[in-house]
PDB file of C-alpha atoms in Angstrom:
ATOM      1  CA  UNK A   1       3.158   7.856 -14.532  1.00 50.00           C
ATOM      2  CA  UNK A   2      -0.344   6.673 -13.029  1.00 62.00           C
ATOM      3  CA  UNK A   3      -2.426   9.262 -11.809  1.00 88.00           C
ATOM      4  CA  UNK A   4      -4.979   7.385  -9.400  1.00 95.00           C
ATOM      5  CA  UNK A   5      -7.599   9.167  -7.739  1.00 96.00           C
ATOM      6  CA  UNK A   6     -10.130   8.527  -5.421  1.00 97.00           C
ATOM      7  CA  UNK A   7     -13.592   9.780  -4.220  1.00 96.00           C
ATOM      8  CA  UNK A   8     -15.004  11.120  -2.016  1.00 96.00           C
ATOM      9  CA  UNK A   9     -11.556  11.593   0.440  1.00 96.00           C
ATOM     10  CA  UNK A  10     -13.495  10.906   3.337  1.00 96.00           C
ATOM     11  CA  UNK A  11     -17.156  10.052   4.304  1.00 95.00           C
ATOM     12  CA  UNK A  12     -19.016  10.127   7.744  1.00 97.00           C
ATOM     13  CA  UNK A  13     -22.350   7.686   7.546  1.00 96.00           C
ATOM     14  CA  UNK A  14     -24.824   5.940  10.137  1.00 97.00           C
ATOM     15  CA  UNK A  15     -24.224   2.414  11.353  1.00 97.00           C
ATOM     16  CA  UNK A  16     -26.662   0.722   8.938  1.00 97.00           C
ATOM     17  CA  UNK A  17     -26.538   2.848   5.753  1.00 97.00           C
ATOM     18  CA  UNK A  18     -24.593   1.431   2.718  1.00 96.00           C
ATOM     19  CA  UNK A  19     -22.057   3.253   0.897  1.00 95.00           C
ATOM     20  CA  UNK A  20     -20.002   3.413  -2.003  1.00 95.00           C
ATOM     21  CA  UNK A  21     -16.270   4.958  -3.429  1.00 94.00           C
ATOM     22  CA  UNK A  22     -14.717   5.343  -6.109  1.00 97.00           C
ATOM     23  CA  UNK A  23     -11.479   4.825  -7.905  1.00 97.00           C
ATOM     24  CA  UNK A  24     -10.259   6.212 -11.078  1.00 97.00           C
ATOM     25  CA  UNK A  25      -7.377   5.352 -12.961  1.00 95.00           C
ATOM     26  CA  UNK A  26      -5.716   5.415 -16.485  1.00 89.00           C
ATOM     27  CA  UNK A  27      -7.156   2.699 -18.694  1.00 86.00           C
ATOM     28  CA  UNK A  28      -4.024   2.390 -20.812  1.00 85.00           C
ATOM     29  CA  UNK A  29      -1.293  -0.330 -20.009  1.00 81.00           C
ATOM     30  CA  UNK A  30      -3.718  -1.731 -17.521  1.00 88.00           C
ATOM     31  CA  UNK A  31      -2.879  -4.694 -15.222  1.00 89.00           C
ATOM     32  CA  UNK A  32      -4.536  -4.777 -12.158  1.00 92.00           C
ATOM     33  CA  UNK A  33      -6.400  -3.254  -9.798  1.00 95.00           C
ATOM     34  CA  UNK A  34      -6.242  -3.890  -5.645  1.00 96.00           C
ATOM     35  CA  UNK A  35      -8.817  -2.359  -2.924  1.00 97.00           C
ATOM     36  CA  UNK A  36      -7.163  -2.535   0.748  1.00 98.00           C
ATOM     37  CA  UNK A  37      -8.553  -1.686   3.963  1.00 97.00           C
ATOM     38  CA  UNK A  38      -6.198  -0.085   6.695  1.00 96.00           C
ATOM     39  CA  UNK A  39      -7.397   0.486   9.996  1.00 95.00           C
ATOM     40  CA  UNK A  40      -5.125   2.731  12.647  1.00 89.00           C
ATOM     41  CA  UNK A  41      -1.962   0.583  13.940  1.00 89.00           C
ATOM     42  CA  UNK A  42      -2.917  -2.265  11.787  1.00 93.00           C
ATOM     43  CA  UNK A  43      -1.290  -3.222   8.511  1.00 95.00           C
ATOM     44  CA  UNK A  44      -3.501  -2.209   5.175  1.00 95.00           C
ATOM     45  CA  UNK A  45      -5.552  -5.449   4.664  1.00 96.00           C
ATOM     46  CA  UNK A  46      -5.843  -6.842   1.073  1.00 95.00           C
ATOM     47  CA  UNK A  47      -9.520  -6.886   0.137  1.00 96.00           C
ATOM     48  CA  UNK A  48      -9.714  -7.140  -3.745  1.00 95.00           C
ATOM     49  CA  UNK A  49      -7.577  -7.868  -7.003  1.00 94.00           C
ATOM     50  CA  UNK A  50      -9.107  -7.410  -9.646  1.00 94.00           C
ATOM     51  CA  UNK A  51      -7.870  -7.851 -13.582  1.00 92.00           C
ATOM     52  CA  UNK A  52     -10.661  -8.209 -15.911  1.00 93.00           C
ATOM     53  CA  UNK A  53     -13.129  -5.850 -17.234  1.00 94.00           C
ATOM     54  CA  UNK A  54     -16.348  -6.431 -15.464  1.00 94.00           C
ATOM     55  CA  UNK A  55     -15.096  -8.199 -13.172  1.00 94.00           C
ATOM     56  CA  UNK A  56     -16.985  -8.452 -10.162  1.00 96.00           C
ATOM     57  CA  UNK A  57     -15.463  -9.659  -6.124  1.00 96.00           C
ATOM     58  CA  UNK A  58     -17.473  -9.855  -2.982  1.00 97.00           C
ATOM     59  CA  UNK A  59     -16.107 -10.401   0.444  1.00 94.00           C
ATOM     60  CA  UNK A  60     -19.200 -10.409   3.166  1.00 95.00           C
ATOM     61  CA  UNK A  61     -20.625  -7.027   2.943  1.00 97.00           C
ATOM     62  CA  UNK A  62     -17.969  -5.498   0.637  1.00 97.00           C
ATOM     63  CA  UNK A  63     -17.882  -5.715  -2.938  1.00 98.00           C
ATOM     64  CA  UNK A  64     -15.902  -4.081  -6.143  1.00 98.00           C
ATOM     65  CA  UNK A  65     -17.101  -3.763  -9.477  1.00 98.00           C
ATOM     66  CA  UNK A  66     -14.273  -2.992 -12.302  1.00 97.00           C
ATOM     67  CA  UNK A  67     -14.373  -0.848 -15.168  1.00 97.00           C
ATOM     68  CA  UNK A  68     -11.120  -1.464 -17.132  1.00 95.00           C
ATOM     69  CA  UNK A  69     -12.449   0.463 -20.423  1.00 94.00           C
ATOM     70  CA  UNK A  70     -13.697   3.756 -18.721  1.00 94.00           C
ATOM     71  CA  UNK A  71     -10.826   3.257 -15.834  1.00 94.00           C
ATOM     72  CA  UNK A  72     -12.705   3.046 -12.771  1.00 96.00           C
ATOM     73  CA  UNK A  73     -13.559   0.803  -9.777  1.00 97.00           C
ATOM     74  CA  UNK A  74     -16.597   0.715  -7.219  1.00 98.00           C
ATOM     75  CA  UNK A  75     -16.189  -0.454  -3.905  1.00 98.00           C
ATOM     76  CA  UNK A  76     -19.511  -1.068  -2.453  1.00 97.00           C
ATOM     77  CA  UNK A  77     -20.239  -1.481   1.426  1.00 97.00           C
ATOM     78  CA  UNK A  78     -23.462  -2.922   2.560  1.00 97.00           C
ATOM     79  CA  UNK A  79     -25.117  -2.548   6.126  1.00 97.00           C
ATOM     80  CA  UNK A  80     -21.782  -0.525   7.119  1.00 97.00           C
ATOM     81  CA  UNK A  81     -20.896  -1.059  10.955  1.00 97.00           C
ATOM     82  CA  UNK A  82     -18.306   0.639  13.291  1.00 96.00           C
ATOM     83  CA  UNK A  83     -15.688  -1.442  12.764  1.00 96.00           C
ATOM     84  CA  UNK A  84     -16.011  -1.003   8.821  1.00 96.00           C
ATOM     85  CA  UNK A  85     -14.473   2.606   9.899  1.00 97.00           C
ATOM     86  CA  UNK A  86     -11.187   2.798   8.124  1.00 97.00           C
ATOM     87  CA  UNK A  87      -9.197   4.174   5.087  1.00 97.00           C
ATOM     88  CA  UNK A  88     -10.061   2.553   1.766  1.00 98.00           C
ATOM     89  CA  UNK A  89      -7.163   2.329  -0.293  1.00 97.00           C
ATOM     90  CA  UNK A  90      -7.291   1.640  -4.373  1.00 97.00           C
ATOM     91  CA  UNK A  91      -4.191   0.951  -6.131  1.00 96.00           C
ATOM     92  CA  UNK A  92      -3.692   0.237  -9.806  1.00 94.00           C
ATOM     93  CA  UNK A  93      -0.764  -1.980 -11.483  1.00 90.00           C
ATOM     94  CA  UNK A  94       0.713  -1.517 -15.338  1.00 85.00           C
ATOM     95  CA  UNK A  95       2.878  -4.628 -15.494  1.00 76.00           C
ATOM     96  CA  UNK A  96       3.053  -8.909 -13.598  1.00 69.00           C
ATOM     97  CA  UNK A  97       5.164  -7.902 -10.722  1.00 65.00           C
ATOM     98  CA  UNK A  98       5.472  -4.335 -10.532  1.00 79.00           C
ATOM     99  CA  UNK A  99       4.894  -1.410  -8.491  1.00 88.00           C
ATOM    100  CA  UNK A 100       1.457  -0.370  -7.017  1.00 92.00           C
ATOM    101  CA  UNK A 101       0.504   3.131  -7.416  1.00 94.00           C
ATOM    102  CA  UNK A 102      -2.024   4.041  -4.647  1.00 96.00           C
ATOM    103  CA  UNK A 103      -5.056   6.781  -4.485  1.00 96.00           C
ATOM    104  CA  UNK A 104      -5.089   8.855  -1.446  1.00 96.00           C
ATOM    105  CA  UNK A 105      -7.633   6.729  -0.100  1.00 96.00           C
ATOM    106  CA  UNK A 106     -11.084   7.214   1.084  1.00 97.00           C
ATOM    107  CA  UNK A 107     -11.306   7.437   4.848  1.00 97.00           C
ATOM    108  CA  UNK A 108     -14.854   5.795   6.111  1.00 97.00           C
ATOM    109  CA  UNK A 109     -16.340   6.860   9.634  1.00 97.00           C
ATOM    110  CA  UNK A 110     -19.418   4.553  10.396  1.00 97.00           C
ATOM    111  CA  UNK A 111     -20.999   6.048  13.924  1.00 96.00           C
ATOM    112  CA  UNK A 112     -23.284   3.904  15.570  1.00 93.00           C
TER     113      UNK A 112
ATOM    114  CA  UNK B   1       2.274 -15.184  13.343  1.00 54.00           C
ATOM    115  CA  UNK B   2       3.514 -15.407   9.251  1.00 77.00           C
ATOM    116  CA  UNK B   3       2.702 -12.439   8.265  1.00 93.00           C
ATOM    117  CA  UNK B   4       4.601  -9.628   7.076  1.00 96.00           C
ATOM    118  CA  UNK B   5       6.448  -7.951  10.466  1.00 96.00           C
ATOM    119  CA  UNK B   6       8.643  -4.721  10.343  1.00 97.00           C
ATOM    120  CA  UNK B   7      10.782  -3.755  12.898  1.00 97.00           C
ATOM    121  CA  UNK B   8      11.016  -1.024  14.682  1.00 97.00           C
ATOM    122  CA  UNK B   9       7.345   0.048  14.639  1.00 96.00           C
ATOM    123  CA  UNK B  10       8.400   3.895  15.765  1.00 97.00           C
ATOM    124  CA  UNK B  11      12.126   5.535  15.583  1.00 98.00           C
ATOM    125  CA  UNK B  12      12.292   9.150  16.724  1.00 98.00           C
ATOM    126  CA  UNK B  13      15.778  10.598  15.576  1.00 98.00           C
ATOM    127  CA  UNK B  14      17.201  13.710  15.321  1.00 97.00           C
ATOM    128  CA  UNK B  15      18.495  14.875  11.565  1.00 97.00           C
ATOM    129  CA  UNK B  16      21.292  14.024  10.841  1.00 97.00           C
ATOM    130  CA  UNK B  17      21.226  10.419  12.015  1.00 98.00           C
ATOM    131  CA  UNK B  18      21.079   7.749  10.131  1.00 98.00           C
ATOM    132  CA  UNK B  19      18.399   5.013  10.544  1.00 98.00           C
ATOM    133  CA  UNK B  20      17.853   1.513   9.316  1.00 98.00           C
ATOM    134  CA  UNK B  21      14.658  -0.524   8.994  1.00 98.00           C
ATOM    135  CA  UNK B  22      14.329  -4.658   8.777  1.00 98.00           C
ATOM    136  CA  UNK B  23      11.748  -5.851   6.743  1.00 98.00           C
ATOM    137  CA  UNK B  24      10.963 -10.072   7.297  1.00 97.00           C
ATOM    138  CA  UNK B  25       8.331 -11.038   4.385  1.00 96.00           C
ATOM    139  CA  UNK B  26       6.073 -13.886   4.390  1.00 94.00           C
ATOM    140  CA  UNK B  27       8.776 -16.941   3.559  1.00 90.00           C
ATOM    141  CA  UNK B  28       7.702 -18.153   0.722  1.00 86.00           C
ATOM    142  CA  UNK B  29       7.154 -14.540  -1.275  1.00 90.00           C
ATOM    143  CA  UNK B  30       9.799 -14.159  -3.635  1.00 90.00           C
ATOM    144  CA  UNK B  31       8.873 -10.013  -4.261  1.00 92.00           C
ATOM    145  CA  UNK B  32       9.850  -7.709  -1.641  1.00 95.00           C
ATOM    146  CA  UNK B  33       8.750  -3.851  -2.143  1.00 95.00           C
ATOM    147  CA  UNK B  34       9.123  -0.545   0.203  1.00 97.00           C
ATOM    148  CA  UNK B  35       6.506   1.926  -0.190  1.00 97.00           C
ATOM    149  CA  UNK B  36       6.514   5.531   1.786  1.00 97.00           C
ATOM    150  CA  UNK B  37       3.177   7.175   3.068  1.00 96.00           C
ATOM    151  CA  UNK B  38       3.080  10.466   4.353  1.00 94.00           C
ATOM    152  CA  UNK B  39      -0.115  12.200   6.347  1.00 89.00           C
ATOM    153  CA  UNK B  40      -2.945  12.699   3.740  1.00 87.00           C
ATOM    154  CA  UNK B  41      -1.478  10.391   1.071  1.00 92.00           C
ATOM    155  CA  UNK B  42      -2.036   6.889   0.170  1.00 94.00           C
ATOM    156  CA  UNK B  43       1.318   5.111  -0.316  1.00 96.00           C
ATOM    157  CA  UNK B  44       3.963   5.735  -1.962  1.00 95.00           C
ATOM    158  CA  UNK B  45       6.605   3.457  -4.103  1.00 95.00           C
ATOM    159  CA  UNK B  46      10.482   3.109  -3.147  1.00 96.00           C
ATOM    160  CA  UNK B  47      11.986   0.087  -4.256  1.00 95.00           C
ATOM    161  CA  UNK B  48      11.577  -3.450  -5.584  1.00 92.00           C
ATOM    162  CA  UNK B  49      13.372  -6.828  -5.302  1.00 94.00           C
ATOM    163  CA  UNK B  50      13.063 -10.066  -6.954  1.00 92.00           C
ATOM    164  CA  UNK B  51      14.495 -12.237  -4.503  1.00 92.00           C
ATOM    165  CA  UNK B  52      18.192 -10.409  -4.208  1.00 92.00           C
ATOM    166  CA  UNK B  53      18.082  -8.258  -6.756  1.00 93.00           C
ATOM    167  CA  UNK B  54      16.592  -4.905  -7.208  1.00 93.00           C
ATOM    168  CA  UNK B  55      14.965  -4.703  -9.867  1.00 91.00           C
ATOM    169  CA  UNK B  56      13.394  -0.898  -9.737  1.00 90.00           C
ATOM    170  CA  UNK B  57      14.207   2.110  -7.803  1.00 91.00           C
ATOM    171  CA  UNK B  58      11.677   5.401  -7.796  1.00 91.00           C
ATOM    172  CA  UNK B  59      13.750   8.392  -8.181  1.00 87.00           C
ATOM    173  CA  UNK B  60      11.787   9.734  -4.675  1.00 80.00           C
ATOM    174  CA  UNK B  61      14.894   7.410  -3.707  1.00 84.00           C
ATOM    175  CA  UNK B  62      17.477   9.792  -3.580  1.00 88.00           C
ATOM    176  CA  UNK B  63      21.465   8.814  -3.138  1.00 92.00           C
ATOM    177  CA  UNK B  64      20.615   9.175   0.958  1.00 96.00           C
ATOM    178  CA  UNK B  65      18.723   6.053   0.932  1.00 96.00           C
ATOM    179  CA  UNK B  66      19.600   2.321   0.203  1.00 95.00           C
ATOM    180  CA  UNK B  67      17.921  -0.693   0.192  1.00 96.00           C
ATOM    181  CA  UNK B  68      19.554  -4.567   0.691  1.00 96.00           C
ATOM    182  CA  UNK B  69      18.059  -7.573   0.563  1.00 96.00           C
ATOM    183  CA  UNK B  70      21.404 -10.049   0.427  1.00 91.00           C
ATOM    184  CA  UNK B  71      19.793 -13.356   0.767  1.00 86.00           C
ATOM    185  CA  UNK B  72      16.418 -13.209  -0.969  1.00 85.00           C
ATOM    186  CA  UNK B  73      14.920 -12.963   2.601  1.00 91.00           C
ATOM    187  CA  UNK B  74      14.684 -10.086   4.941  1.00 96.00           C
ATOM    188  CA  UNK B  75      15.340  -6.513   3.294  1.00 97.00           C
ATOM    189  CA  UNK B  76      16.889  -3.503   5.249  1.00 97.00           C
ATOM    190  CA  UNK B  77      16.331   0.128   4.583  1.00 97.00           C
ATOM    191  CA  UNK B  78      18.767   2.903   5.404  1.00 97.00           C
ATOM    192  CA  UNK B  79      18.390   6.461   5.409  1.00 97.00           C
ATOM    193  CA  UNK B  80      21.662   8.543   5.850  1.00 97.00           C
ATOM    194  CA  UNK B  81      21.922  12.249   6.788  1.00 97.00           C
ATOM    195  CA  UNK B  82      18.214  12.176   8.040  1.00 97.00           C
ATOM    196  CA  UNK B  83      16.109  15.276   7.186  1.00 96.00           C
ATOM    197  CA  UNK B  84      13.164  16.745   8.184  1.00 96.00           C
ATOM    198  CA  UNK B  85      10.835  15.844   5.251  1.00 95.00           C
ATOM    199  CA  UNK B  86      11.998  11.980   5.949  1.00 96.00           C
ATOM    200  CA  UNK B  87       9.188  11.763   8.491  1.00 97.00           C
ATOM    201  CA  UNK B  88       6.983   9.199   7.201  1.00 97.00           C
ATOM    202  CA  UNK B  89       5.110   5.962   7.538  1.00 97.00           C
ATOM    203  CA  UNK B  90       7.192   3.432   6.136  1.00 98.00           C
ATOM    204  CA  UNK B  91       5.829   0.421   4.153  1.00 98.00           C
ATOM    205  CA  UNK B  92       6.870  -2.735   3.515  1.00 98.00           C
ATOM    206  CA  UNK B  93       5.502  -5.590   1.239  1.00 96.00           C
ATOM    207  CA  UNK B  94       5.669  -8.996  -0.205  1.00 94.00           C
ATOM    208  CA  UNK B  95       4.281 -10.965  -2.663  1.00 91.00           C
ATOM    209  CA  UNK B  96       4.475 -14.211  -4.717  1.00 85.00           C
ATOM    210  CA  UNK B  97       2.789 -15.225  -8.224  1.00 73.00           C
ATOM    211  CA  UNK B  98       1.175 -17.768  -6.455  1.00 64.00           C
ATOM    212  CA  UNK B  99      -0.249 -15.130  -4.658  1.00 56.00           C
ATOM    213  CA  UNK B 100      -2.674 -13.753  -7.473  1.00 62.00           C
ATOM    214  CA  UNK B 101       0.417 -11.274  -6.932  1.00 79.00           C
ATOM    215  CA  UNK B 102      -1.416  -9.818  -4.028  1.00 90.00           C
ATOM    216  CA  UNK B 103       1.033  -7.554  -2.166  1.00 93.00           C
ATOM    217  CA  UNK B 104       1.082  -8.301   1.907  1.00 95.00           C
ATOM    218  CA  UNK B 105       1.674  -5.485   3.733  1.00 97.00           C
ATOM    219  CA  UNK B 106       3.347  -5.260   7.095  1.00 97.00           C
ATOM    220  CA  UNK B 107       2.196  -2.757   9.781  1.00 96.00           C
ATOM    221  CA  UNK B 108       4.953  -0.092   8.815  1.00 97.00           C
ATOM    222  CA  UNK B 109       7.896   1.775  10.636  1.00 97.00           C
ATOM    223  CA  UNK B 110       6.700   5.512  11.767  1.00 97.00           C
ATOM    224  CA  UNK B 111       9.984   7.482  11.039  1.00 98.00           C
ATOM    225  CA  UNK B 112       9.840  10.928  12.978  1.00 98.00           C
ATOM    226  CA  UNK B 113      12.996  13.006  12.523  1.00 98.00           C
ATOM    227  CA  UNK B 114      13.542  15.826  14.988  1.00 96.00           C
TER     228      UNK B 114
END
């Protein structure tokens, strides 16, 4: 059973500050790992999927670093503004196909 | 719209009841998951299907809930006997290999049971 964890579990910062989170995760039978973003009454929104160690994804201001040997993933936020306020979600796959096993998420308040 | 919808978006229901949730994925996605989230968790997994079959079942499914998805299409969920600790955000997902396997979530069914 994957145990994934994430830090910090939630984070208040100032509309222009960047900020990163962590995820952690067990580095054996590794597959994949996926970031999501999931804002109130919205559906989680896939960010990142990431497989290979070092891998590296940017989307805008957001980016994810991966760590497969060590088992853990960076997601980085530059510039943050209010409407980057939502729960981060990591979630880690063992096998092509299979289930996603999710952290508890980070939840991200940006105030402007 | 072609994303993932779920339908309804809230049920209130008293325990006891039973209650069933539709799940329509993105056409083409072949993969079909439920996933449960409850307040202060991140999600959690149910049950899988490739196409019609199910292919893996989490034993937090327990013998009061099923899951269908007869034509490779939309899936159903059905809780029986409701309880209390049913209350939940429920998830649903699809996904296709063509899809880097990325799993497409819909915006969930908030289960409250009275």
């Amino acid at each position: 059973i994957l145990n994934v964890e994430q830090s910090p579990q939630s984070l208040h910062v100032q509309e222009g500050d960047s900020t990163n989170f962590t995820c952690s995760f067990p580095s054996s039978n590794f597959y994949a790992l996926h970031w999501y973003r999931w804002e109130t009454a919205k559906s989680p929104e896939a960010l990142f999927v990431m497989t290979l160690n070092g891998d590296e994804k940017k989307k805008g201001r957001i980016s994810a670093t991966l760590n497969t040997k060590e088992g853990y993933s960076y997601l980085y936020i530059k510039g943050s503004q209010p409407e980057d306020s939502a729960t981060y979600l990591c979630a880690s796959k063992e096998t092509s196909g299979s289930r996603l096993t999710f952290g508890e998420g980070t939840q991200l308040t940006v105030n402007p | 719209d072609t994303g993932v919808s779920q339908d309804p978006r809230h049920k209130i229901t008293k325990r006891g009841q039973n209650v069933t949730f539709r799940c329509d994925p993105i056409s083409e996605h072949n993969r079909l998951y439920w996933y449960r989230q409850t307040l202060g968790q991140g999600p959690e997994f149910l049950t899988y299907f490739q196409n019609e079959a199910q292919l893996e079942k989490s034993r937090l499914l327990s013998d009061r809930f099923s899951a269908e998805r007869p034509k490779g299409s939309f899936s159903t969920l059905e809780i029986q006997r409701t309880e209390q600790g049913d209350s939940a955000m429920y998830l649903c997902a699809s996904s296709s290999y063509s899809s880097q396997e990325t799993q497409y979530f819909g915006p969930g069914t908030r289960l409250l049971v009275l």
